Each structure stands twice: as structure tokens, then as C-alpha cells.
Amino acid sequence: MEKIGVIDIGANTMRLVIWEVREGGVHHLVDELKETVRVADDIDTLGIVSESKILETLYTLKKFKVLTEAMETTKVFTMASETMRRAGNSDEIITRIKEDLDMDITLMSDEEESFYDYLGIVRSMRLKNSLIVDIGGASTQLIWIHDGEMKEYASIPVGTLILTRRYNLNDIVSPVNHIEMERYLNGILEDIPWLQNNFFSDIIAVGGSARTIGKVDRRKKRYPLSLTHNYSLYDSDVTSLYVSCMSKNLKQRYKIEGLAKDRADIILGALAIMVSILKNTGIQNLRISGKGIREGIIYDYIEKTYGVIPDMLDRSIENIIYSHGVEVTHAETVYYLTEKLFKGLKPLHKIGEEYDDIIKLSTLLHDVGLSVRFYDHEKHSFYIIINSEINGMSHKDILLSAFAAGYHRNYNYELSNVNYNHILNRMDLNYVEKLGLCMSIAECFDRSLSNVVYDLDVEIGDTFVKVVPYSNFSLTLEISEAMKVSERFADIFKKDLIIESRVQKGTDLPPQPQATDSPGFL
């Protein structure tokens, strides 16, 4: 096991993140620090970083170093954005950091920043034909992703700090400045041919300002989940927030829920950039990414050190299993049997492949709540699933997986979308209830945690469903437990449940079964 730190010196903020990485590349975040320094203000006005900002940078890096040493960090990547490279005294700053703190800094080029943004996102989100927009303090990165590949990128010399200073956006904004700023932004965007000549399915918004926009929108809508990554909103949501902030002075912006005070003065710059891009491209859908350059750096390190890492969802599940000590063999058995039973019942529930990832996540993590306590652990599993870092799935599918996991032990579990009606409807709960019931039966078939049921068949009759589990042993306990759901089964599927075992005595126990798309890391 090792601990890897990444220090990101940006135009607006400086941030340290530390990951714990174990063999195979399994990793999770263990600590972070953030300070607002705003070196871009000096560079834009003076062409250099002032002495006061240099001292503030050194002091912040010293604090970061104290934490990395206390955490026994194995390796630290210290990266500075393209903004620092443009400073006339960048060589002096690098020398002073090296002499005072014994730290080496890498000045990233536009291409490197775009690559790390790209890597951080494609390893954590499902993309088709998307436009990545990373709004920084001094510049904005635009990256076109098509079928997982980076097709084009551009860096435009506008960011939140530059726009705020140039057009006096920090407090009351005059109509003249408002008009001139939008004209200026439109002119810059019109000079990017590939941006104008392509259709994008959505925008992936990256960076602190993007996360703030998502947070404000979640608060406004009383969104029930505290998940930032992969949060979706519409162009009209961003435009509405832009108009609202434009009509407010700084003191009034302080009162906006979800808007931190250290961003209240620069949020208009970020919104202006985003709204201009939306208008120029006609994109209507946005997703907020909680991943970016820092995650791209750690993914790059892991892939170079440990080889190609698993699919993003499989990697997320493995990280959670490792962190919470889930019993892997039992989880895989429940996954396999649930998937087999659910597919066997498809003529009744008529649910297709769109539930494959939901089956995988809910079954493999159905017992994760045991890390809290045994009693009511299905409720703790629900909480852990909806609050964990799970990449590659929408918030809706994560929530459905959490509900399904609640069935694995409590046969009388009642689903309610009262707190989640922003995301789920009654039909969603009807579908997940059927999946949860299948998981409950699969859980009973491995009640003794000894993998005695290695396969099953499903037969659907006019008035009944017969489930036939295969085993080399008597299944008295397993069938008795599974039949406790028979009444609920009849209510949901409108057919009687029959369980009839096939005991294969005298044969060798087959190897541990794997679901057809079972994650290779388990």
C-alpha cells in the first residue's frame, strides 16, 4: 500500500488531495486541503506574481507539506496550471519553492491540462459525444470527447478572475459592462471552428465554479442526494441562475444557498462563460463532474504503475468492498443467483438490460451495511450506497440500487419515494421492488454463507412460478427461509411461488459461479 498526493496550484485556488493506493490500483481519497490564493489577479494586472502572493503561496505549500509528511505520503505530484507558466517571474517562484521547501513543481502546458481533465472524466463518467468545460480563474479549457477519445481541445484566455476584474462583476454590474462582456465572450467562442461545427450531447462542467453551480441548483431544487459527481441540470437552470446573480449585488449574493462567500464575487464570471458556451452550441444538458485534473493525474499514475484499471463501475464497487470489508464470495453468489432469477422472470417483469448495472451494484453491496452493525444493516447499506463514490452510473440508478439492497433481508420492506420524488416515480419503485424480491430469494439460497446453491432454473406456469435451485446438499434451511417471501411474491408477480430443489449427490461441486458480466476483480 502507498499514499499518493497531488498538489494543484491553480489560478484561483491551491489544493492538496491524498489517495491511499493498494496493490492492483484500488484507491480511495483519505484527505485534502484547500486555500484560495488567486495568483491570476497579479499575473493579469502586473504580468508577474507579487511578493505578497509568493509568500502566501510558500506558506500554503508549507502547510501542505506538513500534512503529506504526517500522512506518510509516498509520492507527491506538485503541478501548476498554465497560468503560473505565463508569469514573468515563474522561474524565480519555482527556485524559491525548491530552495525553501525542497519541492519540485511541474508547469503544465495547455495540452497536459486538457489531457488530465480528459482522463479524470472518461475514467469516471459514461460519455458519448460531450464537450468538457473546465472554467478556471485565468483560462477555460474546452475539450471535445467522442466515443471516449479526445478529438479536439482549446484553451481560451478567459476565466472567473479575469472577467470579474475586467468587467467589474464582483458587485453591482453596469449594463454597459454586461453587454461588452457577452460580446467579448461570443467573439472568442466564434473563433473555434470545431466548437461551432459539431453537435454535442451534453456539457461536462469541471472545476470549483462548476461544482458551485451544481450545489446552488441542488439547494434551489431541494435535491435529496448530496452527490456532486454526475449531477444533471438544464441550460435553463444555468441561465436562470445567471440572470438572478446579475441582478444582485455582492451582499445579496452572499445569501444564495449553496454559494460560498469566497466565490460570491467571481460566480458571475463562471456563469457568463457557461451561458455563452450554451448559446453558441445549442447544448441543453449539463452534468457536473467532481473529477478533473487531480483525478486525471492519479489515474495516469495508477495505470502506469499497475496496468490498465478495471471498468469505472467495477473499480468503484471494489473500492467500497475493500473499505467496508464485504464478504466477497457471498456477494458474488447473491449477484449470480439474483441475475439468473431476474432474467428467468423477464416474461413477467419485462425489464431489460438497462437494469444490469443496478443488479450488479445492489447485489455486490447488499451487505455493506454490516460495517455499521448487524441489526437493520439493510438500512445502513442503503445509506452507504447513496453516499459512496460510485462512477459510471446516474444518480437515479444509484438510488434504485440502494432501494433494491434494502430487500435482501427484510421481506416486509416498504419502498417510498416521498423523499426522492425529484428522481423516482412509482413505476421505478415497482421495477426495483421486483428486483429486490429476487435478491431476497437469492440471499436465502446462500443463508449459511457456504455457497451450497450453485445454479438455478425458473419455470413459469399459468398460476405459479417454480424456482429450482441446484445443490449437492439438502436445502432445508435455504428453502424454508426463501418461502417466507411467498406471500409478497404472489402480491407482486400474481403467481404462486414454488421452490423445488434438485440435489446432485455424488457429483463434484462445480467451481464458484460467476455472473455473465461479473466484475473481473472479484
Short mmCIF file of C-alpha atoms in Angstrom, two decimals:
data_model
loop_
_atom_site.label_atom_id
_atom_site.label_comp_id
_atom_site.label_asym_id
_atom_site.label_seq_id
_atom_site.Cartn_x
_atom_site.Cartn_y
_atom_site.Cartn_z
CA MET A 1 0.00 0.00 0.00
CA GLU A 2 1.13 3.57 -0.70
CA LYS A 3 -0.22 7.09 -0.35
CA ILE A 4 -0.08 9.45 -3.31
CA GLY A 5 -0.55 13.21 -3.02
CA VAL A 6 -1.38 15.72 -5.74
CA ILE A 7 -0.88 19.46 -5.19
CA ASP A 8 -2.70 21.57 -7.76
CA ILE A 9 -1.61 25.23 -7.93
CA GLY A 10 -4.40 26.88 -9.87
CA ALA A 11 -5.20 30.43 -10.87
CA ASN A 12 -7.75 30.82 -8.08
CA THR A 13 -7.12 28.08 -5.53
CA MET A 14 -4.42 25.72 -4.33
CA ARG A 15 -5.48 22.25 -3.32
CA LEU A 16 -3.84 19.14 -1.90
CA VAL A 17 -5.50 15.73 -2.21
CA ILE A 18 -4.13 12.45 -0.84
CA TRP A 19 -5.16 8.98 -2.02
CA GLU A 20 -4.42 5.62 -0.50
CA VAL A 21 -3.49 3.17 -3.25
CA ARG A 22 -3.14 -0.58 -2.74
CA GLU A 23 -1.99 -3.41 -4.99
CA GLY A 24 -3.95 -3.59 -8.22
CA GLY A 25 -4.67 0.13 -8.22
CA VAL A 26 -7.59 0.10 -5.77
CA HIS A 27 -7.64 3.59 -4.28
CA HIS A 28 -9.69 5.98 -2.21
CA LEU A 29 -9.38 9.57 -1.05
CA VAL A 30 -8.14 9.94 2.53
CA ASP A 31 -7.57 13.70 2.98
CA GLU A 32 -7.50 17.10 1.30
CA LEU A 33 -6.70 20.77 1.95
CA LYS A 34 -7.72 23.86 0.01
CA GLU A 35 -6.68 27.52 0.12
CA THR A 36 -7.81 30.46 -2.01
CA VAL A 37 -4.73 32.39 -3.18
CA ARG A 38 -5.77 33.91 -6.56
CA VAL A 39 -2.36 34.31 -8.17
CA ALA A 40 -4.08 35.07 -11.51
CA ASP A 41 -5.06 38.53 -10.25
CA ASP A 42 -1.39 39.54 -10.15
CA ILE A 43 -0.45 37.91 -13.43
CA ASP A 44 -3.30 39.55 -15.32
CA THR A 45 -2.57 43.05 -13.97
CA LEU A 46 1.20 43.01 -13.37
CA GLY A 47 2.44 40.21 -15.60
CA ILE A 48 4.16 38.66 -12.55
CA VAL A 49 3.23 37.21 -9.18
CA SER A 50 3.70 39.82 -6.46
CA GLU A 51 5.92 39.25 -3.42
CA SER A 52 2.88 39.05 -1.13
CA LYS A 53 1.32 36.32 -3.30
CA ILE A 54 4.63 34.45 -3.47
CA LEU A 55 4.82 34.44 0.32
CA GLU A 56 1.21 33.30 0.55
CA THR A 57 1.95 30.51 -1.93
CA LEU A 58 5.02 29.41 0.05
CA TYR A 59 3.07 29.44 3.31
CA THR A 60 0.27 27.35 1.77
CA LEU A 61 2.72 24.84 0.30
CA LYS A 62 4.43 24.56 3.67
CA LYS A 63 1.09 23.61 5.27
CA PHE A 64 0.51 21.08 2.51
CA LYS A 65 3.94 19.57 3.10
CA VAL A 66 3.29 19.24 6.84
CA LEU A 67 0.14 17.21 6.08
CA THR A 68 1.80 14.99 3.46
CA GLU A 69 4.60 14.15 5.90
CA ALA A 70 2.16 13.50 8.74
CA MET A 71 0.16 11.19 6.46
CA GLU A 72 3.39 9.42 5.43
CA THR A 73 2.68 10.14 1.77
CA THR A 74 4.86 8.04 -0.52
CA LYS A 75 4.91 10.36 -3.53
CA VAL A 76 3.64 13.88 -4.17
CA PHE A 77 2.97 15.40 -7.60
CA THR A 78 3.11 19.20 -7.42
CA MET A 79 1.51 20.67 -10.54
CA ALA A 80 0.97 24.29 -11.52
CA SER A 81 -1.55 25.39 -14.12
CA GLU A 82 -0.73 27.16 -17.35
CA THR A 83 -1.45 30.44 -15.54
CA MET A 84 1.75 30.17 -13.50
CA ARG A 85 3.76 29.46 -16.64
CA ARG A 86 2.64 32.85 -18.02
CA ALA A 87 4.03 34.74 -15.03
CA GLY A 88 7.13 36.73 -15.87
CA ASN A 89 8.81 35.57 -12.65
CA SER A 90 7.75 31.89 -12.79
CA ASP A 91 11.40 30.72 -12.76
CA GLU A 92 12.03 32.71 -9.59
CA ILE A 93 8.95 31.22 -7.90
CA ILE A 94 9.98 27.67 -8.79
CA THR A 95 13.50 28.30 -7.48
CA ARG A 96 12.25 29.73 -4.19
CA ILE A 97 9.87 26.81 -3.67
CA LYS A 98 12.71 24.39 -4.33
CA GLU A 99 15.15 26.18 -2.01
CA ASP A 100 12.71 26.92 0.82
CA LEU A 101 10.61 23.73 0.79
CA ASP A 102 12.61 21.22 -1.26
CA MET A 103 9.63 20.72 -3.58
CA ASP A 104 9.77 20.25 -7.37
CA ILE A 105 6.98 21.78 -9.45
CA THR A 106 5.77 20.77 -12.90
CA LEU A 107 4.34 23.60 -15.00
CA MET A 108 1.58 22.03 -17.09
CA SER A 109 1.01 23.04 -20.69
CA ASP A 110 -2.48 23.59 -22.13
CA GLU A 111 -2.24 20.15 -23.71
CA GLU A 112 -1.30 18.49 -20.40
CA GLU A 113 -4.12 20.21 -18.51
CA SER A 114 -6.59 19.10 -21.19
CA PHE A 115 -5.27 15.53 -21.10
CA TYR A 116 -5.55 15.22 -17.32
CA ASP A 117 -9.06 16.71 -17.41
CA TYR A 118 -9.96 14.23 -20.14
CA LEU A 119 -8.52 11.27 -18.23
CA GLY A 120 -10.18 12.24 -14.95
CA ILE A 121 -13.58 12.37 -16.64
CA VAL A 122 -13.51 9.42 -19.07
CA ARG A 123 -12.41 7.17 -16.21
CA SER A 124 -15.35 8.25 -14.05
CA MET A 125 -18.30 9.09 -16.36
CA ARG A 126 -20.04 7.46 -19.32
CA LEU A 127 -19.65 9.77 -22.32
CA LYS A 128 -20.80 9.66 -25.95
CA ASN A 129 -20.22 12.98 -27.68
CA SER A 130 -19.55 15.51 -24.96
CA LEU A 131 -17.95 18.91 -24.50
CA ILE A 132 -15.82 19.23 -21.38
CA VAL A 133 -15.73 22.77 -19.99
CA ASP A 134 -13.17 23.44 -17.24
CA ILE A 135 -13.59 27.02 -16.03
CA GLY A 136 -10.55 28.24 -14.14
CA GLY A 137 -9.53 31.56 -12.72
CA ALA A 138 -7.49 32.73 -15.70
CA SER A 139 -8.49 30.41 -18.56
CA THR A 140 -11.11 27.92 -19.68
CA GLN A 141 -10.34 24.53 -21.21
CA LEU A 142 -12.69 23.19 -23.89
CA ILE A 143 -12.33 19.51 -24.82
CA TRP A 144 -14.36 17.53 -27.35
CA ILE A 145 -14.82 13.87 -26.38
CA HIS A 146 -16.25 11.46 -28.95
CA ASP A 147 -16.64 7.74 -28.18
CA GLY A 148 -14.19 8.02 -25.29
CA GLU A 149 -11.47 9.72 -27.33
CA MET A 150 -10.22 13.31 -27.11
CA LYS A 151 -10.87 14.73 -30.59
CA GLU A 152 -10.06 18.44 -30.11
CA TYR A 153 -9.15 20.85 -27.34
CA ALA A 154 -8.77 24.60 -26.94
CA SER A 155 -7.77 26.94 -24.15
CA ILE A 156 -9.42 30.35 -24.17
CA PRO A 157 -7.80 33.18 -22.17
CA VAL A 158 -10.81 33.97 -20.02
CA GLY A 159 -11.60 32.80 -16.53
CA THR A 160 -13.56 33.87 -13.50
CA LEU A 161 -10.89 36.16 -12.03
CA ILE A 162 -10.04 37.87 -15.33
CA LEU A 163 -13.66 38.53 -16.28
CA THR A 164 -14.52 39.71 -12.76
CA ARG A 165 -11.69 42.27 -12.74
CA ARG A 166 -12.07 43.40 -16.35
CA TYR A 167 -15.84 43.96 -16.24
CA ASN A 168 -16.33 44.75 -12.54
CA LEU A 169 -18.52 41.73 -11.85
CA ASN A 170 -17.74 41.45 -8.14
CA ASP A 171 -20.63 43.68 -7.02
CA ILE A 172 -23.21 45.68 -8.97
CA VAL A 173 -22.75 45.16 -12.72
CA SER A 174 -23.44 48.03 -15.08
CA PRO A 175 -25.48 47.39 -18.26
CA VAL A 176 -22.52 48.53 -20.38
CA ASN A 177 -20.12 46.05 -18.80
CA HIS A 178 -22.72 43.32 -19.09
CA ILE A 179 -23.17 43.88 -22.84
CA GLU A 180 -19.47 44.29 -23.57
CA MET A 181 -18.58 41.11 -21.66
CA GLU A 182 -21.10 38.98 -23.56
CA ARG A 183 -19.94 40.43 -26.89
CA TYR A 184 -16.32 39.67 -25.96
CA LEU A 185 -17.10 36.07 -24.98
CA ASN A 186 -19.13 35.42 -28.13
CA GLY A 187 -16.26 36.72 -30.27
CA ILE A 188 -13.77 34.34 -28.65
CA LEU A 189 -16.04 31.30 -28.99
CA GLU A 190 -16.87 32.04 -32.63
CA ASP A 191 -13.16 31.71 -33.46
CA ILE A 192 -13.13 27.99 -32.52
CA PRO A 193 -14.29 26.17 -35.72
CA TRP A 194 -14.81 22.70 -34.23
CA LEU A 195 -16.96 24.19 -31.45
CA GLN A 196 -19.32 25.77 -33.97
CA ASN A 197 -19.48 22.88 -36.44
CA ASN A 198 -20.34 19.97 -34.13
CA PHE A 199 -23.36 18.72 -32.23
CA PHE A 200 -22.67 17.80 -28.60
CA SER A 201 -25.00 15.65 -26.50
CA ASP A 202 -24.08 17.45 -23.27
CA ILE A 203 -21.57 19.59 -21.41
CA ILE A 204 -19.41 18.10 -18.67
CA ALA A 205 -18.66 21.04 -16.38
CA VAL A 206 -15.43 20.79 -14.36
CA GLY A 207 -13.80 22.85 -11.61
CA GLY A 208 -14.70 24.67 -8.43
CA SER A 209 -17.06 27.12 -10.14
CA ALA A 210 -18.88 24.27 -11.90
CA ARG A 211 -19.30 22.40 -8.63
CA THR A 212 -20.66 25.60 -7.06
CA ILE A 213 -23.23 26.00 -9.85
CA GLY A 214 -24.36 22.42 -9.24
CA LYS A 215 -24.53 22.93 -5.48
CA VAL A 216 -26.65 26.08 -5.80
CA ASP A 217 -29.01 24.28 -8.20
CA ARG A 218 -29.33 21.31 -5.83
CA ARG A 219 -30.19 23.60 -2.93
CA LYS A 220 -32.71 25.50 -5.04
CA LYS A 221 -34.47 22.29 -6.07
CA ARG A 222 -34.14 20.69 -2.61
CA TYR A 223 -32.37 17.80 -4.28
CA PRO A 224 -32.39 14.84 -1.84
CA LEU A 225 -28.91 13.46 -2.58
CA SER A 226 -25.62 15.07 -1.55
CA LEU A 227 -23.84 13.82 -4.68
CA THR A 228 -21.88 16.28 -6.82
CA HIS A 229 -20.36 13.99 -9.44
CA ASN A 230 -22.68 13.33 -12.41
CA TYR A 231 -25.36 15.74 -11.17
CA SER A 232 -27.54 16.78 -14.14
CA LEU A 233 -29.20 20.10 -14.89
CA TYR A 234 -30.51 22.00 -17.90
CA ASP A 235 -29.35 25.07 -19.80
CA SER A 236 -32.40 26.92 -18.49
CA ASP A 237 -31.24 26.25 -14.91
CA VAL A 238 -27.86 27.87 -15.60
CA THR A 239 -29.40 30.80 -17.47
CA SER A 240 -31.88 31.39 -14.65
CA LEU A 241 -29.07 31.45 -12.07
CA TYR A 242 -27.05 33.81 -14.29
CA VAL A 243 -29.94 36.28 -14.58
CA SER A 244 -30.60 36.06 -10.85
CA CYS A 245 -26.96 36.72 -9.87
CA MET A 246 -26.64 39.51 -12.42
CA SER A 247 -29.48 41.36 -10.68
CA LYS A 248 -27.87 41.08 -7.24
CA ASN A 249 -25.07 42.96 -5.53
CA LEU A 250 -22.36 41.15 -3.58
CA LYS A 251 -24.17 41.31 -0.24
CA GLN A 252 -27.29 39.81 -1.82
CA ARG A 253 -25.26 37.01 -3.44
CA TYR A 254 -23.94 36.04 -0.01
CA LYS A 255 -27.48 34.95 0.83
CA ILE A 256 -27.79 32.47 -2.06
CA GLU A 257 -27.96 28.95 -0.64
CA GLY A 258 -25.01 26.81 -1.67
CA LEU A 259 -22.84 29.75 -2.77
CA ALA A 260 -19.69 30.01 -0.63
CA LYS A 261 -18.56 33.51 0.30
CA ASP A 262 -15.18 33.08 -1.37
CA ARG A 263 -16.95 32.50 -4.69
CA ALA A 264 -19.75 35.04 -4.43
CA ASP A 265 -17.64 37.75 -6.09
CA ILE A 266 -16.50 35.58 -9.03
CA ILE A 267 -19.52 33.36 -9.71
CA LEU A 268 -20.89 35.74 -12.36
CA GLY A 269 -17.75 35.24 -14.45
CA ALA A 270 -18.22 31.47 -14.42
CA LEU A 271 -21.92 31.76 -15.25
CA ALA A 272 -21.22 34.22 -18.08
CA ILE A 273 -18.73 31.81 -19.67
CA MET A 274 -21.09 28.85 -19.32
CA VAL A 275 -24.12 30.70 -20.68
CA SER A 276 -22.12 31.95 -23.68
CA ILE A 277 -21.00 28.39 -24.48
CA LEU A 278 -24.58 27.13 -24.16
CA LYS A 279 -25.86 29.81 -26.54
CA ASN A 280 -23.09 29.21 -29.07
CA THR A 281 -23.51 25.45 -29.16
CA GLY A 282 -27.21 24.95 -28.50
CA ILE A 283 -26.45 22.34 -25.84
CA GLN A 284 -29.33 21.83 -23.43
CA ASN A 285 -27.98 19.29 -20.93
CA LEU A 286 -25.15 19.67 -18.42
CA ARG A 287 -23.53 17.29 -15.99
CA ILE A 288 -21.29 18.39 -13.15
CA SER A 289 -18.06 16.45 -12.75
CA GLY A 290 -16.47 16.06 -9.35
CA LYS A 291 -13.36 14.78 -11.14
CA GLY A 292 -10.81 16.72 -13.13
CA ILE A 293 -7.09 17.37 -13.39
CA ARG A 294 -6.16 15.98 -9.95
CA GLU A 295 -8.03 12.73 -10.57
CA GLY A 296 -6.54 12.53 -14.05
CA ILE A 297 -3.06 12.68 -12.52
CA ILE A 298 -3.78 9.85 -10.07
CA TYR A 299 -5.46 7.71 -12.76
CA ASP A 300 -2.44 8.26 -15.01
CA TYR A 301 -0.10 7.19 -12.20
CA ILE A 302 -2.15 4.10 -11.36
CA GLU A 303 -2.34 2.96 -14.98
CA LYS A 304 1.39 3.42 -15.49
CA THR A 305 2.20 1.66 -12.21
CA TYR A 306 -0.40 -1.11 -12.01
CA GLY A 307 -1.55 -1.51 -15.61
CA VAL A 308 -4.99 -0.93 -17.08
CA ILE A 309 -7.51 -0.43 -14.30
CA PRO A 310 -10.99 -2.08 -14.35
CA ASP A 311 -14.18 -0.57 -15.67
CA MET A 312 -15.14 2.52 -13.67
CA LEU A 313 -18.18 0.92 -12.03
CA ASP A 314 -16.28 -2.26 -11.16
CA ARG A 315 -13.47 -0.14 -9.71
CA SER A 316 -15.94 1.82 -7.58
CA ILE A 317 -17.52 -1.37 -6.25
CA GLU A 318 -14.12 -2.85 -5.46
CA ASN A 319 -13.08 0.30 -3.57
CA ILE A 320 -16.24 0.14 -1.43
CA ILE A 321 -15.91 -3.60 -0.82
CA TYR A 322 -12.33 -3.09 0.35
CA SER A 323 -13.16 -0.10 2.54
CA HIS A 324 -16.08 -1.85 4.29
CA GLY A 325 -14.79 -5.43 4.45
CA VAL A 326 -17.62 -7.01 2.44
CA GLU A 327 -17.57 -10.84 2.27
CA VAL A 328 -16.76 -11.23 -1.43
CA THR A 329 -17.72 -14.88 -2.06
CA HIS A 330 -21.20 -14.39 -0.60
CA ALA A 331 -21.67 -11.13 -2.52
CA GLU A 332 -20.77 -12.83 -5.81
CA THR A 333 -23.07 -15.76 -5.11
CA VAL A 334 -26.01 -13.44 -4.44
CA TYR A 335 -25.12 -11.49 -7.60
CA TYR A 336 -25.08 -14.63 -9.76
CA LEU A 337 -28.29 -16.13 -8.35
CA THR A 338 -30.17 -12.81 -8.43
CA GLU A 339 -29.21 -12.20 -12.04
CA LYS A 340 -30.24 -15.74 -13.03
CA LEU A 341 -33.59 -15.46 -11.22
CA PHE A 342 -34.32 -11.94 -12.52
CA LYS A 343 -33.63 -12.95 -16.12
CA GLY A 344 -35.74 -16.07 -15.70
CA LEU A 345 -38.67 -13.87 -14.62
CA LYS A 346 -38.29 -11.43 -17.52
CA PRO A 347 -41.55 -12.59 -19.21
CA LEU A 348 -43.35 -11.31 -16.10
CA HIS A 349 -41.48 -8.08 -15.28
CA LYS A 350 -40.39 -7.23 -18.87
CA ILE A 351 -37.31 -5.32 -17.67
CA GLY A 352 -34.30 -5.39 -19.98
CA GLU A 353 -30.55 -4.79 -19.94
CA GLU A 354 -30.99 -1.28 -18.56
CA TYR A 355 -31.06 -2.91 -15.10
CA ASP A 356 -27.78 -4.84 -15.49
CA ASP A 357 -25.66 -2.30 -13.59
CA ILE A 358 -28.35 -1.87 -10.95
CA ILE A 359 -28.35 -5.63 -10.34
CA LYS A 360 -24.56 -5.63 -10.08
CA LEU A 361 -24.30 -2.70 -7.67
CA SER A 362 -27.20 -3.65 -5.40
CA THR A 363 -26.22 -7.31 -5.02
CA LEU A 364 -22.48 -6.90 -4.60
CA LEU A 365 -23.03 -4.21 -1.94
CA HIS A 366 -26.18 -5.57 -0.30
CA ASP A 367 -24.26 -6.43 2.89
CA VAL A 368 -22.08 -3.31 3.03
CA GLY A 369 -24.16 -2.04 5.97
CA LEU A 370 -22.72 -4.79 8.16
CA SER A 371 -19.73 -2.49 8.63
CA VAL A 372 -22.04 -0.33 10.77
CA ARG A 373 -23.87 -3.08 12.70
CA PHE A 374 -25.81 -6.31 12.07
CA TYR A 375 -29.25 -5.11 13.14
CA ASP A 376 -31.05 -3.21 10.38
CA HIS A 377 -27.95 -3.44 8.27
CA GLU A 378 -30.06 -3.25 5.09
CA LYS A 379 -30.86 0.35 6.09
CA HIS A 380 -27.19 1.08 6.57
CA SER A 381 -26.48 -0.50 3.17
CA PHE A 382 -28.98 1.94 1.65
CA TYR A 383 -27.24 4.91 3.26
CA ILE A 384 -23.72 3.79 2.32
CA ILE A 385 -24.67 3.15 -1.31
CA ILE A 386 -26.24 6.58 -1.87
CA ASN A 387 -23.33 8.34 -0.15
CA SER A 388 -20.40 6.47 -1.70
CA GLU A 389 -18.25 7.37 -4.68
CA ILE A 390 -19.83 5.35 -7.49
CA ASN A 391 -18.68 6.17 -11.01
CA GLY A 392 -20.38 5.20 -14.23
CA MET A 393 -23.98 5.32 -13.01
CA SER A 394 -26.63 8.03 -12.90
CA HIS A 395 -27.92 9.27 -9.57
CA LYS A 396 -31.26 7.62 -10.35
CA ASP A 397 -29.68 4.20 -10.91
CA ILE A 398 -27.58 4.52 -7.74
CA LEU A 399 -30.73 5.31 -5.77
CA LEU A 400 -32.62 2.37 -7.32
CA SER A 401 -29.71 0.09 -6.39
CA ALA A 402 -29.85 1.31 -2.80
CA PHE A 403 -33.59 0.61 -2.58
CA ALA A 404 -33.12 -2.87 -4.06
CA ALA A 405 -30.42 -3.65 -1.49
CA GLY A 406 -32.96 -2.98 1.26
CA TYR A 407 -34.84 -6.14 0.31
CA HIS A 408 -32.10 -8.63 0.85
CA ARG A 409 -33.06 -9.32 4.48
CA ASN A 410 -36.30 -7.54 5.37
CA TYR A 411 -39.11 -9.27 3.47
CA ASN A 412 -41.66 -6.66 4.58
CA TYR A 413 -39.51 -3.73 3.49
CA GLU A 414 -41.71 -0.91 2.17
CA LEU A 415 -40.50 1.36 -0.59
CA SER A 416 -41.40 5.04 -0.52
CA ASN A 417 -40.26 7.77 -2.85
CA VAL A 418 -41.59 10.57 -0.65
CA ASN A 419 -38.10 11.95 -0.06
CA TYR A 420 -36.89 11.17 -3.58
CA ASN A 421 -39.79 12.13 -5.84
CA HIS A 422 -37.45 14.55 -7.63
CA ILE A 423 -35.72 11.46 -9.00
CA LEU A 424 -38.03 8.42 -8.83
CA ASN A 425 -41.64 7.74 -9.75
CA ARG A 426 -43.97 4.92 -8.73
CA MET A 427 -43.09 2.86 -11.83
CA ASP A 428 -39.39 2.97 -10.85
CA LEU A 429 -40.24 1.63 -7.42
CA ASN A 430 -42.41 -1.08 -8.93
CA TYR A 431 -39.48 -2.31 -11.02
CA VAL A 432 -36.94 -2.17 -8.21
CA GLU A 433 -39.35 -3.95 -5.88
CA LYS A 434 -39.30 -6.92 -8.26
CA LEU A 435 -35.50 -6.88 -8.37
CA GLY A 436 -35.34 -6.62 -4.57
CA LEU A 437 -37.58 -9.64 -4.19
CA CYS A 438 -35.30 -11.70 -6.46
CA MET A 439 -32.32 -10.61 -4.36
CA SER A 440 -34.13 -11.63 -1.20
CA ILE A 441 -34.62 -15.17 -2.55
CA ALA A 442 -31.00 -15.34 -3.72
CA GLU A 443 -29.88 -14.20 -0.27
CA CYS A 444 -31.87 -17.03 1.32
CA PHE A 445 -30.28 -19.56 -1.01
CA ASP A 446 -26.90 -18.62 0.49
CA ARG A 447 -28.24 -18.24 4.03
CA SER A 448 -25.44 -20.34 5.51
CA LEU A 449 -22.76 -18.43 3.55
CA SER A 450 -21.43 -21.76 2.26
CA ASN A 451 -22.27 -21.46 -1.44
CA VAL A 452 -24.41 -24.62 -1.40
CA VAL A 453 -26.63 -23.45 -4.31
CA TYR A 454 -24.52 -23.28 -7.44
CA ASP A 455 -27.24 -22.71 -10.05
CA LEU A 456 -30.99 -22.42 -10.53
CA ASP A 457 -33.73 -22.66 -13.16
CA VAL A 458 -37.02 -20.81 -13.44
CA GLU A 459 -40.24 -22.30 -14.82
CA ILE A 460 -43.27 -20.04 -15.34
CA GLY A 461 -46.70 -21.71 -15.35
CA ASP A 462 -50.22 -20.36 -15.68
CA THR A 463 -50.69 -19.91 -11.94
CA PHE A 464 -47.22 -20.49 -10.50
CA VAL A 465 -43.50 -19.81 -10.75
CA LYS A 466 -41.28 -22.76 -9.92
CA VAL A 467 -37.71 -21.96 -8.86
CA VAL A 468 -35.36 -24.93 -8.94
CA PRO A 469 -32.08 -24.44 -7.03
CA TYR A 470 -29.28 -26.93 -7.74
CA SER A 471 -27.05 -28.20 -4.97
CA ASN A 472 -25.01 -31.18 -3.78
CA PHE A 473 -26.64 -30.89 -0.37
CA SER A 474 -30.03 -30.78 1.29
CA LEU A 475 -31.54 -27.28 1.19
CA THR A 476 -33.89 -27.48 4.18
CA LEU A 477 -32.72 -24.19 5.69
CA GLU A 478 -32.43 -22.32 2.39
CA ILE A 479 -35.86 -23.26 1.02
CA SER A 480 -37.56 -22.63 4.38
CA GLU A 481 -36.10 -19.12 4.51
CA ALA A 482 -36.86 -18.37 0.85
CA MET A 483 -40.51 -19.41 1.16
CA LYS A 484 -41.04 -16.63 3.71
CA VAL A 485 -41.32 -14.27 0.76
CA SER A 486 -44.02 -16.36 -0.97
CA GLU A 487 -46.89 -14.07 0.05
CA ARG A 488 -45.03 -11.00 -1.14
CA PHE A 489 -44.08 -12.82 -4.33
CA ALA A 490 -47.73 -13.60 -5.09
CA ASP A 491 -48.69 -9.96 -4.49
CA ILE A 492 -46.02 -8.67 -6.87
CA PHE A 493 -45.96 -11.28 -9.64
CA LYS A 494 -49.58 -12.53 -9.30
CA LYS A 495 -48.40 -16.14 -9.25
CA ASP A 496 -47.70 -18.66 -6.51
CA LEU A 497 -44.07 -19.35 -5.65
CA ILE A 498 -42.89 -22.95 -5.64
CA ILE A 499 -39.31 -23.91 -4.75
CA GLU A 500 -38.26 -27.44 -5.58
CA SER A 501 -34.61 -28.35 -5.11
CA ARG A 502 -32.55 -30.72 -7.22
CA VAL A 503 -29.94 -32.44 -5.08
CA GLN A 504 -26.99 -33.74 -7.10
CA LYS A 505 -25.37 -36.13 -4.63
CA GLY A 506 -22.17 -37.89 -5.57
CA THR A 507 -21.05 -35.20 -8.01
CA ASP A 508 -18.23 -32.77 -7.63
CA LEU A 509 -19.22 -29.29 -6.57
CA PRO A 510 -18.82 -27.00 -9.60
CA PRO A 511 -16.46 -24.07 -9.33
CA GLN A 512 -17.65 -20.76 -7.88
CA PRO A 513 -20.22 -19.43 -10.36
CA GLN A 514 -19.74 -16.04 -11.96
CA ALA A 515 -22.45 -13.87 -13.46
CA THR A 516 -22.13 -13.37 -17.19
CA ASP A 517 -20.64 -9.91 -16.79
CA SER A 518 -19.31 -10.35 -13.28
CA PRO A 519 -16.54 -7.87 -12.44
CA GLY A 520 -13.17 -9.45 -13.03
CA PHE A 521 -11.69 -8.07 -9.81
CA LEU A 522 -13.91 -10.16 -7.52
#
